[in-house]
């Protein structure tokens, strides 16, 4: 079947629109991913700074049950995993694990976000969680008390980010199909 000049122009227009739509979609997905990630990171830092203030208000750090309760309460109110890490690297409390499970978590002193926070006050990383085996966004904020120095770390799975991006991608595909 031979296309006339009008058929070729329509075909070329459809190809150009499809390519432009695909390039725009990839760009918008990248922008949305970056924006959402930055918003979630900023939110986690705000929560981590608030948790730091709660740690500074505690009477003592020698109460493991009290630290565990604090981590659990902050975790429930923020929807994030909360980990309290001593400067020597051992986990003092974690909202996702019991006190009995903490020794199995191992040394957290070498985690990138913890190392940066101990050096400069705040740190962040996106990486695979060794304990939960999911990709996660981590933020960490240093605290200093008479008894020592440590880090409050908050983490959230990146699957939340992927769900938002998938929704945006689907909306863009539907909008593109309607436009065509």
Short mmCIF file of C-alpha atoms in Angstrom, two decimals:
data_model
loop_
_atom_site.label_atom_id
_atom_site.label_comp_id
_atom_site.label_asym_id
_atom_site.label_seq_id
_atom_site.Cartn_x
_atom_site.Cartn_y
_atom_site.Cartn_z
CA UNK A 1 0.00 0.00 0.00
CA UNK A 2 1.37 3.32 -1.08
CA UNK A 3 0.87 6.40 1.07
CA UNK A 4 0.08 9.71 -0.51
CA UNK A 5 1.62 12.98 0.61
CA UNK A 6 -1.09 13.46 3.25
CA UNK A 7 -0.59 9.94 4.61
CA UNK A 8 3.18 10.47 4.85
CA UNK A 9 2.71 13.81 6.62
CA UNK A 10 0.32 12.22 9.13
CA UNK A 11 2.73 9.32 9.70
CA UNK A 12 5.70 11.69 10.15
CA UNK A 13 3.63 13.85 12.53
CA UNK A 14 2.69 10.80 14.60
CA UNK A 15 6.32 9.67 14.80
CA UNK A 16 7.50 13.17 15.79
CA UNK A 17 4.75 13.48 18.43
CA UNK A 18 5.54 10.04 19.82
CA UNK A 19 9.27 10.78 20.06
CA UNK A 20 8.63 14.19 21.63
CA UNK A 21 6.15 12.66 24.07
CA UNK A 22 8.59 9.92 25.05
CA UNK A 23 11.46 12.38 25.58
CA UNK A 24 9.17 14.70 27.57
CA UNK A 25 7.94 11.76 29.64
CA UNK A 26 11.46 10.64 30.52
CA UNK A 27 12.39 14.21 31.46
CA UNK A 28 9.25 14.74 33.57
CA UNK A 29 9.77 11.40 35.31
CA UNK A 30 13.31 12.43 36.18
CA UNK A 31 12.15 15.79 37.52
CA UNK A 32 9.33 14.18 39.53
CA UNK A 33 11.70 11.56 40.97
CA UNK A 34 14.21 14.24 42.00
CA UNK A 35 11.57 16.51 43.48
CA UNK A 36 9.84 13.78 45.47
CA UNK A 37 13.16 12.41 46.72
CA UNK A 38 14.28 15.89 47.85
CA UNK A 39 10.95 16.49 49.61
CA UNK A 40 11.08 13.16 51.43
CA UNK A 41 14.72 13.74 52.42
CA UNK A 42 13.88 17.20 53.83
CA UNK A 43 10.95 15.72 55.75
CA UNK A 44 13.14 12.96 57.22
CA UNK A 45 15.76 15.52 58.27
CA UNK A 46 13.07 17.57 60.07
CA UNK A 47 11.92 14.45 61.91
CA UNK A 48 15.51 13.45 62.73
CA UNK A 49 16.24 16.89 64.19
CA UNK A 50 13.11 16.64 66.32
CA UNK A 51 14.17 13.16 67.51
CA UNK A 52 17.60 14.58 68.36
CA UNK A 53 15.92 17.15 70.62
CA UNK A 54 13.97 14.36 72.33
CA UNK A 55 17.23 12.48 72.93
CA UNK A 56 18.84 15.60 74.38
CA UNK A 57 15.86 15.98 76.76
CA UNK A 58 16.22 12.45 78.17
CA UNK A 59 17.45 12.14 81.74
CA UNK A 60 19.90 9.38 80.82
CA UNK A 61 21.09 7.25 77.94
CA UNK A 62 21.60 4.31 80.32
CA UNK A 63 18.00 3.16 79.94
CA UNK A 64 17.81 0.80 76.92
CA UNK A 65 14.04 0.35 77.31
CA UNK A 66 13.55 4.13 77.35
CA UNK A 67 15.66 4.56 74.21
CA UNK A 68 13.78 1.73 72.50
CA UNK A 69 10.47 3.33 73.46
CA UNK A 70 11.63 6.66 72.04
CA UNK A 71 12.71 5.07 68.75
CA UNK A 72 9.42 3.17 68.48
CA UNK A 73 7.29 6.26 69.21
CA UNK A 74 9.19 8.42 66.72
CA UNK A 75 9.02 5.62 64.16
CA UNK A 76 5.24 5.32 64.53
CA UNK A 77 4.66 9.06 64.31
CA UNK A 78 6.91 9.56 61.27
CA UNK A 79 6.34 6.33 59.37
CA UNK A 80 10.12 5.90 59.15
CA UNK A 81 12.54 3.40 60.64
CA UNK A 82 14.38 5.08 63.52
CA UNK A 83 17.80 3.88 64.66
CA UNK A 84 19.86 5.35 67.49
CA UNK A 85 23.55 4.68 66.94
CA UNK A 86 26.35 5.32 69.44
CA UNK A 87 29.54 6.95 68.11
CA UNK A 88 31.29 3.59 68.53
CA UNK A 89 28.85 2.10 66.03
CA UNK A 90 26.62 -0.10 68.17
CA UNK A 91 22.86 0.25 67.80
CA UNK A 92 21.28 1.58 70.99
CA UNK A 93 17.66 1.31 69.78
CA UNK A 94 15.74 0.60 66.58
CA UNK A 95 12.04 1.00 65.85
CA UNK A 96 11.94 -2.11 63.64
CA UNK A 97 13.71 -4.50 66.03
CA UNK A 98 13.41 -5.53 69.67
CA UNK A 99 16.10 -4.91 72.26
CA UNK A 100 17.07 -8.59 72.05
CA UNK A 101 17.61 -8.32 68.28
CA UNK A 102 19.85 -5.23 68.41
CA UNK A 103 23.19 -7.07 68.81
CA UNK A 104 22.50 -8.95 65.57
CA UNK A 105 22.31 -5.64 63.67
CA UNK A 106 26.08 -5.28 63.93
CA UNK A 107 28.29 -2.23 63.73
CA UNK A 108 26.58 0.78 62.12
CA UNK A 109 29.61 3.05 62.43
CA UNK A 110 30.72 2.35 58.86
CA UNK A 111 27.35 3.20 57.28
CA UNK A 112 27.89 6.19 54.96
CA UNK A 113 25.17 8.40 56.45
CA UNK A 114 26.36 7.67 60.00
CA UNK A 115 30.02 8.42 59.21
CA UNK A 116 29.14 11.74 57.55
CA UNK A 117 26.78 12.73 60.38
CA UNK A 118 29.41 11.98 63.03
CA UNK A 119 31.93 14.13 61.14
CA UNK A 120 29.81 17.03 59.92
CA UNK A 121 26.53 16.90 61.85
CA UNK A 122 24.22 15.51 59.17
CA UNK A 123 24.46 12.86 56.50
CA UNK A 124 22.30 11.08 53.94
CA UNK A 125 22.51 8.09 51.63
CA UNK A 126 20.40 5.99 49.29
CA UNK A 127 21.38 2.34 49.46
CA UNK A 128 20.29 -1.21 50.16
CA UNK A 129 19.31 -1.82 53.78
CA UNK A 130 21.37 -4.73 55.06
CA UNK A 131 18.84 -5.47 57.81
CA UNK A 132 15.60 -5.11 55.84
CA UNK A 133 16.93 -5.99 52.36
CA UNK A 134 15.17 -3.09 50.59
CA UNK A 135 16.49 0.03 48.87
CA UNK A 136 16.07 2.92 51.28
CA UNK A 137 16.72 6.62 51.78
CA UNK A 138 18.65 7.33 54.99
CA UNK A 139 19.24 10.55 56.87
CA UNK A 140 21.31 10.87 60.04
CA UNK A 141 21.74 13.71 62.54
CA UNK A 142 24.43 13.82 65.25
CA UNK A 143 23.60 14.37 68.90
CA UNK A 144 26.05 15.25 71.66
CA UNK A 145 25.47 14.70 75.37
CA UNK A 146 27.70 14.50 78.43
CA UNK A 147 27.56 10.67 78.16
CA UNK A 148 28.79 10.68 74.59
CA UNK A 149 28.02 11.30 70.97
CA UNK A 150 25.73 9.43 68.63
CA UNK A 151 23.43 9.62 65.66
CA UNK A 152 19.70 9.43 65.21
CA UNK A 153 19.05 7.90 61.81
CA UNK A 154 15.75 7.73 59.94
CA UNK A 155 15.12 5.55 56.91
CA UNK A 156 12.28 5.07 54.47
CA UNK A 157 11.98 2.50 51.68
CA UNK A 158 12.41 3.85 48.16
CA UNK A 159 9.45 1.73 46.99
CA UNK A 160 7.28 4.67 48.08
CA UNK A 161 9.14 6.87 45.60
CA UNK A 162 8.78 4.26 42.88
CA UNK A 163 5.02 4.04 43.48
CA UNK A 164 4.65 7.80 42.98
CA UNK A 165 6.79 7.74 39.83
CA UNK A 166 4.79 4.80 38.45
CA UNK A 167 1.55 6.71 39.03
CA UNK A 168 2.94 9.79 37.29
CA UNK A 169 4.22 7.68 34.40
CA UNK A 170 0.81 6.05 33.97
CA UNK A 171 -0.91 9.44 33.97
CA UNK A 172 1.50 10.74 31.37
CA UNK A 173 0.94 7.72 29.10
CA UNK A 174 -2.84 8.17 29.31
CA UNK A 175 -2.54 11.92 28.63
CA UNK A 176 -0.25 11.21 25.66
CA UNK A 177 -2.68 8.65 24.23
CA UNK A 178 -5.56 11.10 24.56
CA UNK A 179 -3.49 13.83 22.89
CA UNK A 180 -2.66 11.54 19.98
#
